[in-house]
Tab-separated table of C-alpha atoms in Angstrom:
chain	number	residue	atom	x	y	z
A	728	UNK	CA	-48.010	-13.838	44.332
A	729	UNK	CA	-47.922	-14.132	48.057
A	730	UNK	CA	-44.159	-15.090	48.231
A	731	UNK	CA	-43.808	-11.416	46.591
A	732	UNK	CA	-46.080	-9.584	48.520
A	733	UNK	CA	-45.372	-10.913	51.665
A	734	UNK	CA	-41.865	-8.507	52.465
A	735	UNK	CA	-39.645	-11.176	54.759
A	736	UNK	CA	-39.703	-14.202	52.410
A	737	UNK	CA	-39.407	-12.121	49.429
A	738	UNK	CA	-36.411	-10.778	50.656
A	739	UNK	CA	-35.154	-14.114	52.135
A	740	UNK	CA	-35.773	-15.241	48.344
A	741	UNK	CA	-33.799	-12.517	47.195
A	742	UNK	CA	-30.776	-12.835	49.094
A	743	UNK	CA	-30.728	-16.779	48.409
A	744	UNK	CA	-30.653	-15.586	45.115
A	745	UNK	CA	-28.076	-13.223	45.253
A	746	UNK	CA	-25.571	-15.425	47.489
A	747	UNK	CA	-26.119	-18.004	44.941
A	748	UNK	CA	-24.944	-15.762	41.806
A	749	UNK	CA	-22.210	-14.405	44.040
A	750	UNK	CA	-20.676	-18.346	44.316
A	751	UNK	CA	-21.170	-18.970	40.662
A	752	UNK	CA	-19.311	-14.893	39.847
A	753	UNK	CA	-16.250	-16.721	41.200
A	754	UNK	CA	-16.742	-20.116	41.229
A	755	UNK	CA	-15.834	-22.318	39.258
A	756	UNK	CA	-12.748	-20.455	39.151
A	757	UNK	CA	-11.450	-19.109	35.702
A	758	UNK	CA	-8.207	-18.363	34.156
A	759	UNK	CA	-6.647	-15.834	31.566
A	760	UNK	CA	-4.186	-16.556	29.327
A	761	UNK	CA	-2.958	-13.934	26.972
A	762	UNK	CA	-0.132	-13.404	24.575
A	763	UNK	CA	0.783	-9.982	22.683
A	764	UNK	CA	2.655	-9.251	19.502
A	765	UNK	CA	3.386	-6.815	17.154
A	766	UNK	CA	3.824	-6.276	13.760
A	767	UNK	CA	7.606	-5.744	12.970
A	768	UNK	CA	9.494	-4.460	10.239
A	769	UNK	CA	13.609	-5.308	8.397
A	770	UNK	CA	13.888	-1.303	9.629
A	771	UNK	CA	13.803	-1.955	13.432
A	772	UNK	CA	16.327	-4.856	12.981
A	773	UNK	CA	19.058	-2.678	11.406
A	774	UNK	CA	18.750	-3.782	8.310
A	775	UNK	CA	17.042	-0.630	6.715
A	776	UNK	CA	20.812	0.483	5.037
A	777	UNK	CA	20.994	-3.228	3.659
A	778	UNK	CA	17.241	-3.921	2.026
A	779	UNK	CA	18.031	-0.155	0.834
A	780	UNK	CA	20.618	-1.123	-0.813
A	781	UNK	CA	19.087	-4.002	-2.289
A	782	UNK	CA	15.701	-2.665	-3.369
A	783	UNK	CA	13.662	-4.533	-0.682
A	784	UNK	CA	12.424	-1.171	0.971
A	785	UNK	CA	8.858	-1.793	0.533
A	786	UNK	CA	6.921	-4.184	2.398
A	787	UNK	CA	5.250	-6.933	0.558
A	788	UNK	CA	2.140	-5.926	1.906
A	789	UNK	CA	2.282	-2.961	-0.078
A	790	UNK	CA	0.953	0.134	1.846
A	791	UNK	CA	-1.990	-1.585	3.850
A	792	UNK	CA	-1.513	-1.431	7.500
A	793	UNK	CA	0.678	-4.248	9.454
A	794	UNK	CA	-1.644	-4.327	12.438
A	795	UNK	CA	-4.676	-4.579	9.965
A	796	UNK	CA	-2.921	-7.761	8.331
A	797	UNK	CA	-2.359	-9.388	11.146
A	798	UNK	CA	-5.876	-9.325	13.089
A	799	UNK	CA	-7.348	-10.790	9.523
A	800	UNK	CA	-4.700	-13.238	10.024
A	801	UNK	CA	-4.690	-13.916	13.781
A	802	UNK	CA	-8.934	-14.573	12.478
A	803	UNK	CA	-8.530	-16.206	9.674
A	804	UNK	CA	-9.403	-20.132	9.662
A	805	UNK	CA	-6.073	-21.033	8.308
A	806	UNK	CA	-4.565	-19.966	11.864
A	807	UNK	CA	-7.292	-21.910	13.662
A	808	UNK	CA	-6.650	-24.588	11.787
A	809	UNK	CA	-2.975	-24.733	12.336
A	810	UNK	CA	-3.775	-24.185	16.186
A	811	UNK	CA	-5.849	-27.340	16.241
A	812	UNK	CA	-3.524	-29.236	14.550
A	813	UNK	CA	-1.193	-28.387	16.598
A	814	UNK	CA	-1.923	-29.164	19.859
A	815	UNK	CA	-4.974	-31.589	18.260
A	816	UNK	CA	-7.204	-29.604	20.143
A	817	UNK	CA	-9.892	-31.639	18.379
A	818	UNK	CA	-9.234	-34.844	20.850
A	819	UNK	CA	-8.504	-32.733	24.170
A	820	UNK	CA	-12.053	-31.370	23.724
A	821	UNK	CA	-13.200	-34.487	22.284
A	822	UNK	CA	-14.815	-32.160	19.481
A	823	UNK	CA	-15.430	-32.669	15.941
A	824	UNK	CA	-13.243	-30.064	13.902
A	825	UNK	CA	-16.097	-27.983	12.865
A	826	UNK	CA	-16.747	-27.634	16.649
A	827	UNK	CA	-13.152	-27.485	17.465
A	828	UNK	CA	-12.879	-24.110	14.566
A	829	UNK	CA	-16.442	-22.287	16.397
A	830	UNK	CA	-14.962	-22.988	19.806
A	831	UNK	CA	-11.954	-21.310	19.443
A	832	UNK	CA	-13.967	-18.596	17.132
A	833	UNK	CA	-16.071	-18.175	20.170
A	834	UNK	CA	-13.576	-18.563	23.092
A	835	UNK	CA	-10.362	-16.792	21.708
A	836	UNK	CA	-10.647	-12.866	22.066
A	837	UNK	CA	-8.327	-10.987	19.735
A	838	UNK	CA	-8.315	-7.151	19.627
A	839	UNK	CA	-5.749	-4.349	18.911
A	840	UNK	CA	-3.979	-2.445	21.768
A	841	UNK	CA	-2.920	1.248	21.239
A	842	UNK	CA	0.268	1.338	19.977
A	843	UNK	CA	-0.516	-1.982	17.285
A	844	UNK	CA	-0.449	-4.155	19.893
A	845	UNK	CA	-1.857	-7.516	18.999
A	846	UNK	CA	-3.230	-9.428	22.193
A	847	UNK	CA	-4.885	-12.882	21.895
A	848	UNK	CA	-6.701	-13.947	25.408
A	849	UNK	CA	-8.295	-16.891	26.130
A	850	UNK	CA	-10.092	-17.869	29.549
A	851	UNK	CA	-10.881	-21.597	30.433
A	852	UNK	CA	-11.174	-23.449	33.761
A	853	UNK	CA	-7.984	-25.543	32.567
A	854	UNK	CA	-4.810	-22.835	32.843
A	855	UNK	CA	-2.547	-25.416	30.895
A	856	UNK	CA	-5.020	-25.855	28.101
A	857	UNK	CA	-5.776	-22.115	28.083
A	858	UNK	CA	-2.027	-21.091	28.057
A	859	UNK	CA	-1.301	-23.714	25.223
A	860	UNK	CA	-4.223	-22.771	23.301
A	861	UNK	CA	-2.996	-19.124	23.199
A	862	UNK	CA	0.829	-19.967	22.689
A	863	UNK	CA	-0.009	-21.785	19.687
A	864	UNK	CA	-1.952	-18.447	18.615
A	865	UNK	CA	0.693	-16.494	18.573
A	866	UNK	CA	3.199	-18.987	16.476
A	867	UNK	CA	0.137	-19.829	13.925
A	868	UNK	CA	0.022	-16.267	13.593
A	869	UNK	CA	4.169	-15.818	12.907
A	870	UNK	CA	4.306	-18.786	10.651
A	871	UNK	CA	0.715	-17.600	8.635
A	872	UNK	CA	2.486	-14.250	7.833
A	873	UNK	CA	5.552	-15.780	6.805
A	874	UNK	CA	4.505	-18.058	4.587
A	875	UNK	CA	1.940	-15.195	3.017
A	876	UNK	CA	5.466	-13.163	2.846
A	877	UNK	CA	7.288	-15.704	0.955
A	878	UNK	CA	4.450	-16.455	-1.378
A	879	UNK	CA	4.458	-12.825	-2.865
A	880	UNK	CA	8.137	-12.851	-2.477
A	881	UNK	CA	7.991	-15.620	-5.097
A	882	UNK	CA	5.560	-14.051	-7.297
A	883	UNK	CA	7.935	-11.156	-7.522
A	884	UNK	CA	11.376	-12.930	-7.910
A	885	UNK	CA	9.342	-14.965	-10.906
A	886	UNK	CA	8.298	-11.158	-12.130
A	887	UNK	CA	12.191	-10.059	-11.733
A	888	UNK	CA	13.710	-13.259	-13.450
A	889	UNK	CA	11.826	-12.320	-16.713
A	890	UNK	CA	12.827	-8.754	-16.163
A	891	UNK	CA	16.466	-9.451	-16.195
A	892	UNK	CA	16.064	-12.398	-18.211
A	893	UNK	CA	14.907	-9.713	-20.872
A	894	UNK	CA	17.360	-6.711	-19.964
A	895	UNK	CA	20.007	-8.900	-20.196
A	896	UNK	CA	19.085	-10.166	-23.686
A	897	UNK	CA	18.607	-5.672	-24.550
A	898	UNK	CA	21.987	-5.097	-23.046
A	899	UNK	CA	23.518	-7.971	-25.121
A	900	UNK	CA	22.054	-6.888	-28.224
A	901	UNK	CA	22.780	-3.053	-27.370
A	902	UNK	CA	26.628	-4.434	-27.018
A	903	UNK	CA	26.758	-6.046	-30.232
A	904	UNK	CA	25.210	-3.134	-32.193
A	905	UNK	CA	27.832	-0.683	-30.441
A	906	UNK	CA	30.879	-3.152	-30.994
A	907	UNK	CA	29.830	-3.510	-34.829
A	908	UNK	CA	29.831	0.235	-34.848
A	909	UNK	CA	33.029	-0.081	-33.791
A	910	UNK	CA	34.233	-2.363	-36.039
A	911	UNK	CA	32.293	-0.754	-39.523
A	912	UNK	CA	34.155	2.885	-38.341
A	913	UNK	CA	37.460	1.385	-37.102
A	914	UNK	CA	36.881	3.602	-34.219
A	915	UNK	CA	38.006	1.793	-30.711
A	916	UNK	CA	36.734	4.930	-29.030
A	917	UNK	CA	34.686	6.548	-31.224
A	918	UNK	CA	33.749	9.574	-28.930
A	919	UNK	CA	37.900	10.005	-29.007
A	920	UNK	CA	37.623	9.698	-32.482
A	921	UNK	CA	35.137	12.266	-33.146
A	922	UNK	CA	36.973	14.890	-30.884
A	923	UNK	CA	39.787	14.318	-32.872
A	924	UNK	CA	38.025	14.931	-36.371
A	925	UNK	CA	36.417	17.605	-35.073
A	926	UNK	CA	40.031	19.129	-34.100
A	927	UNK	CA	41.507	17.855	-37.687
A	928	UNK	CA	39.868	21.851	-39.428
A	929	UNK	CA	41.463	23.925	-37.298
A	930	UNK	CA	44.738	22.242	-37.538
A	931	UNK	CA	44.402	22.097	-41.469
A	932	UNK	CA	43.515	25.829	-41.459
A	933	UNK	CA	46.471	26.684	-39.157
A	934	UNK	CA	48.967	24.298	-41.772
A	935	UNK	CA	47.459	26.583	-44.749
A	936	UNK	CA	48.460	30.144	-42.706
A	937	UNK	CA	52.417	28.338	-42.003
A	938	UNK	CA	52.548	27.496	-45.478
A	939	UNK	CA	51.301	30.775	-46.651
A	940	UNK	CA	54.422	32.307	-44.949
A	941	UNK	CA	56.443	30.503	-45.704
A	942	UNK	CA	55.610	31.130	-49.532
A	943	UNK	CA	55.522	34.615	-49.138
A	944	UNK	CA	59.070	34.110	-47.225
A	945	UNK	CA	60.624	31.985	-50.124
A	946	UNK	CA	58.869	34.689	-52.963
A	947	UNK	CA	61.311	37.094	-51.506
A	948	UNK	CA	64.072	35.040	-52.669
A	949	UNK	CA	63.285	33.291	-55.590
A	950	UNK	CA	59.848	33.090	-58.516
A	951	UNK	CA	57.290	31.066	-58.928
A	952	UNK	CA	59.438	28.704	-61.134
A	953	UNK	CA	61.304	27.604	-58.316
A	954	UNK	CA	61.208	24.301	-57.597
A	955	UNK	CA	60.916	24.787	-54.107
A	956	UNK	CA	57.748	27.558	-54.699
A	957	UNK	CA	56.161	24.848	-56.567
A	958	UNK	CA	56.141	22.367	-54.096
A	959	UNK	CA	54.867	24.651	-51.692
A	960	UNK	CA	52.161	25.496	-53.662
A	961	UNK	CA	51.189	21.834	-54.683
A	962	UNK	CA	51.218	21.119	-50.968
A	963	UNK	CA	49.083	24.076	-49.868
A	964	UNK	CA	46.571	23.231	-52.649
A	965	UNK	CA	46.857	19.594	-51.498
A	966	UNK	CA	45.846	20.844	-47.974
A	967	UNK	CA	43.313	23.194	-48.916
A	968	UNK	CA	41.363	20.325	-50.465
A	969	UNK	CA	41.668	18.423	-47.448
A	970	UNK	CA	40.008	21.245	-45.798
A	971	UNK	CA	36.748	21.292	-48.593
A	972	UNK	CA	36.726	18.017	-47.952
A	973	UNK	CA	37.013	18.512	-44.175
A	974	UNK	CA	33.966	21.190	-44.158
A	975	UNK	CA	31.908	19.371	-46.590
A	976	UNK	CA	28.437	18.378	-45.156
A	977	UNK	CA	27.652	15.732	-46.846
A	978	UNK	CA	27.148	12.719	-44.583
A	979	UNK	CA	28.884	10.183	-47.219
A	980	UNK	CA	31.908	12.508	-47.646
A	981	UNK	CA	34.865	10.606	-46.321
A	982	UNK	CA	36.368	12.616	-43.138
A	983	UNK	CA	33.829	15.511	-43.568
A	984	UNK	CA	31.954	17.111	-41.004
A	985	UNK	CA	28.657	15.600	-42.271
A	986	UNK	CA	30.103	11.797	-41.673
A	987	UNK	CA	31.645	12.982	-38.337
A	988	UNK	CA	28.130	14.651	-37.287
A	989	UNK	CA	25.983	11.487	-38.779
A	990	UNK	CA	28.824	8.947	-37.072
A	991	UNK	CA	28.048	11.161	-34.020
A	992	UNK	CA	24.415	10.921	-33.789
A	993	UNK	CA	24.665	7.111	-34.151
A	994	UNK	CA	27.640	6.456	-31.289
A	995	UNK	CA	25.386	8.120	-28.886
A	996	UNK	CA	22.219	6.551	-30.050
A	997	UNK	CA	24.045	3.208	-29.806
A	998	UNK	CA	26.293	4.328	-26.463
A	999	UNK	CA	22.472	5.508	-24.839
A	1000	UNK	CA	20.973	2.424	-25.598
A	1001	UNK	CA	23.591	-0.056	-24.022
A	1002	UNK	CA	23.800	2.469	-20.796
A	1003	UNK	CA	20.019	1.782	-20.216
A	1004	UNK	CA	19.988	-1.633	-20.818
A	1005	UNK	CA	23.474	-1.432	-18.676
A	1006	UNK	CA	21.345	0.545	-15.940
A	1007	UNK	CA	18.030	-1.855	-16.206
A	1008	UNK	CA	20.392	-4.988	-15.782
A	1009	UNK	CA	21.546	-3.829	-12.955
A	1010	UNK	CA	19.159	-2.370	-11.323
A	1011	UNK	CA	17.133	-5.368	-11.684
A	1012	UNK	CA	19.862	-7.883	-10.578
A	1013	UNK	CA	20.065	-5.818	-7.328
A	1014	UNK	CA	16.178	-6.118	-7.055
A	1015	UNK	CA	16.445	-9.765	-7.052
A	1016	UNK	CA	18.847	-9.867	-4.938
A	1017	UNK	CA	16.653	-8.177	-2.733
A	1018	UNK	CA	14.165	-11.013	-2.738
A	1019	UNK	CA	16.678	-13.472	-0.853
A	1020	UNK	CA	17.116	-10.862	1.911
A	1021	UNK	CA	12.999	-10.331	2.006
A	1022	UNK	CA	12.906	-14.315	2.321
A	1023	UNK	CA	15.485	-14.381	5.527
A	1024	UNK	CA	13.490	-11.549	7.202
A	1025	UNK	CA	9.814	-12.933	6.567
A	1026	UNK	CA	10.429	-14.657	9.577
A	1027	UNK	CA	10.502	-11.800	11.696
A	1028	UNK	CA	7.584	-10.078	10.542
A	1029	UNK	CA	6.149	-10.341	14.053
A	1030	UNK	CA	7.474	-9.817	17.327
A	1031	UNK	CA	6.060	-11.792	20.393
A	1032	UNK	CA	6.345	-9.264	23.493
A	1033	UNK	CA	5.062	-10.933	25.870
A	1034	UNK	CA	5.455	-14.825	25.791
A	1035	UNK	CA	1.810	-17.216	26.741
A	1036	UNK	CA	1.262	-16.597	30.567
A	1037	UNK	CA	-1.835	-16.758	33.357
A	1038	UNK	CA	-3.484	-13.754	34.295
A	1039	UNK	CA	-2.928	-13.419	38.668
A	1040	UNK	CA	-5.373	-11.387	38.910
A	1041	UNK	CA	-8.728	-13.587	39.747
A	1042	UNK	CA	-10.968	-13.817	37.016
A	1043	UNK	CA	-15.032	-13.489	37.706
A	1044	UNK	CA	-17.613	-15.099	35.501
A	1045	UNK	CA	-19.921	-11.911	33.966
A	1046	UNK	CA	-22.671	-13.767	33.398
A	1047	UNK	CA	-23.646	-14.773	36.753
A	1048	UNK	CA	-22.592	-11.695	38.039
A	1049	UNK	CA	-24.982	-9.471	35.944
A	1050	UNK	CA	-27.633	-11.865	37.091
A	1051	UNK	CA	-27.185	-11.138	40.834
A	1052	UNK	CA	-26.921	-7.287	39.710
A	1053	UNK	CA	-30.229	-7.379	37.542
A	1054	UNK	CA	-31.734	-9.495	40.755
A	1055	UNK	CA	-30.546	-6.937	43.106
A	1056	UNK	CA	-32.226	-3.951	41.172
A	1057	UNK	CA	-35.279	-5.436	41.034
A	1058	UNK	CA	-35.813	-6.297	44.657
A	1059	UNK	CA	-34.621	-2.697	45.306
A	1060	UNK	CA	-37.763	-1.783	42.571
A	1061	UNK	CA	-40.544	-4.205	44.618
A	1062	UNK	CA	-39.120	-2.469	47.836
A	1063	UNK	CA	-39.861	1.136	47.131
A	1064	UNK	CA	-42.931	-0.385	45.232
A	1065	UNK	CA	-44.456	-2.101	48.598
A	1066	UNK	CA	-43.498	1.208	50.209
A	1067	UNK	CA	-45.836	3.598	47.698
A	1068	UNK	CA	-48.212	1.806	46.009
A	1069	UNK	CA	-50.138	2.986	43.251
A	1070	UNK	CA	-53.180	4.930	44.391
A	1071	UNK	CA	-55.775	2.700	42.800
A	1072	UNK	CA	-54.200	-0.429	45.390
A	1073	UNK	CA	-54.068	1.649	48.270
A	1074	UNK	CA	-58.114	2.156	48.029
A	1075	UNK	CA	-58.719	-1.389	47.434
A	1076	UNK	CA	-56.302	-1.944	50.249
A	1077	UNK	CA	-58.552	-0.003	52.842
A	1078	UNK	CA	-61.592	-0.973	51.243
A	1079	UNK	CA	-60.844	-4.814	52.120
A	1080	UNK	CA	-59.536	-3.707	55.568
């Protein structure tokens, strides 16, 4: 090519060529707009103490990353889709909303920072439309989060309302077998009951020894055909039977030590049984409590640090730019090329002249 070979219009060419990508590297000018978030959590509010409390510790996300979460979200269509209807991006570009949803796929850069920093950027020629566009970013984001919190807060209120619903049915039923336990034993505290039956042997056994004394007292005095030897005979008899009867261990012996250890086993099954359905009741009522504190502090699952706002710094357009560059190099090639040639050219070259 003789525009090539010959060195002053080739580099004329070149330098056109260059000045011209250097115009279009910064014009037409180009604007950044970028907006950064981060994931937040009830713990950094204060609150930690109160969903503690409350069983709301755990985020609804479960143990997957926050930053994660929210760059699928910040990419997710249902955020684009929100943006355009927003600011009905589809008329200001006078797109169709297919286009609208690849534009802003294509346009709108959204990558993690260290530190799970979210940063949405967007650069246009318009500043207003690019500063909008990426505004609207960041509240589509907030609001998609929030209303993916509250959805799995309902799905677990719905799982806790059948879970008291049914402990509180156990702990009613776990009542009324311990109050009709109560009632069939005449007990009004049976464990008070059973400490005093349990007391009732050595008491009898310490009656028999003061009678005993006193009978060997009275014997001193008077026979066996006293009337007052034979009623203290009848009544240390009568007391001795009350003690069989007291260390019998049969379970259907009335006052024995088998109905005291059978009435026994049953309080405590009975009194175990209504303080874990006590326990459960509560536990879960505090649970769902929990859920109306989750559902006040969806909303601040994200935290906007740094509101939409222009870039100062001036922007270049790459594209042009690596032109010029790639340009550049290979007039810097052709150079050192027309300076050694390959051998084979060089001949031919003083073979012509």
């Amino acid at each position: 090519m003789p525009l090539i070979r010959n060195p002053w219009p080739r580099r004329a060419l070149v330098v056109a060529l260059v000045a011209i990508c250097a115009l279009l590297t910064l014009f037409p000018q180009r604007y950044l707009a970028s907006v950064s978030l981060t994931p937040t959590d009830p713990g950094s509010l204060g609150l930690s103490g109160t969903l503690g409390q409350l069983g709301a510790v755990n985020s609804v996300f479960g143990n997957q990353a926050a930053v994660e979460v929210s760059l699928k979200v910040a990419r997710s269509e249902a955020v684009r889709a929100l943006v355009i209807k927003q600011l009905k991006l589809d008329r200001r570009l006078a797109l169709s909303p297919l286009e609208t949803h690849r534009w802003l796929d294509h346009h709108v850069d959204i990558q993690v920072l260290r530190g799970g920093i979210l940063q949405i950027d967007l650069k246009q020629r318009d500043p207003n439309l690019a500063r909008d566009v990426v505004s609207a970013y960041g509240v589509a984001v907030r609001d998609q989060l929030t209303l993916i919190a509250r959805r799995q807060t309902d799905q677990k209120r719905a799982i806790l309302l059948q879970l008291f619903d049914d402990a509180g049915e156990r702990l009613a039923r776990a009542r009324g077998d311990y109050d009709t336990f109560r009632l069939t034993t005449r007990y009004s505290s049976p464990q008070a009951a059973f400490y005093a039956a349990g007391d009732r042997i050595p008491a009898l056994e310490a009656d028999i020894r003061a009678k005993e004394v006193e009978l060997s007292a009275m014997r001193q005095f008077a026979t066996d055909d006293n009337i007052r030897v034979r009623q203290l005979i009848a009544g240390i008899n009568a007391v001795r039977q009350q003690l069989a009867t007291a260390r019998s261990t049969s379970p259907g012996q009335q006052s024995s030590v088998g109905q005291v250890v059978r009435q026994t086993t049953q309080a405590e099954k009975l009194k175990r049984e209504l303080d874990i359905a006590q326990t459960l009741y509560d536990n879960y009522k505090r649970f769902l409590q929990g859920t109306s504190v989750e559902d006040l502090t969806s909303s601040v699952n994200v935290r906007i640090l740094e509101t939409a706002y222009i870039d100062t710094s001036r922007q270049y357009n790459v594209a042009p730019l690596a032109v010029g560059v790639v340009i550049f190099l290979l007039a810097l090639m052709l150079e050192f090329y027309a300076l050694r040639p390959p051998v084979v050219e060089a001949r031919l070259s003083r073979s012509a002249a």
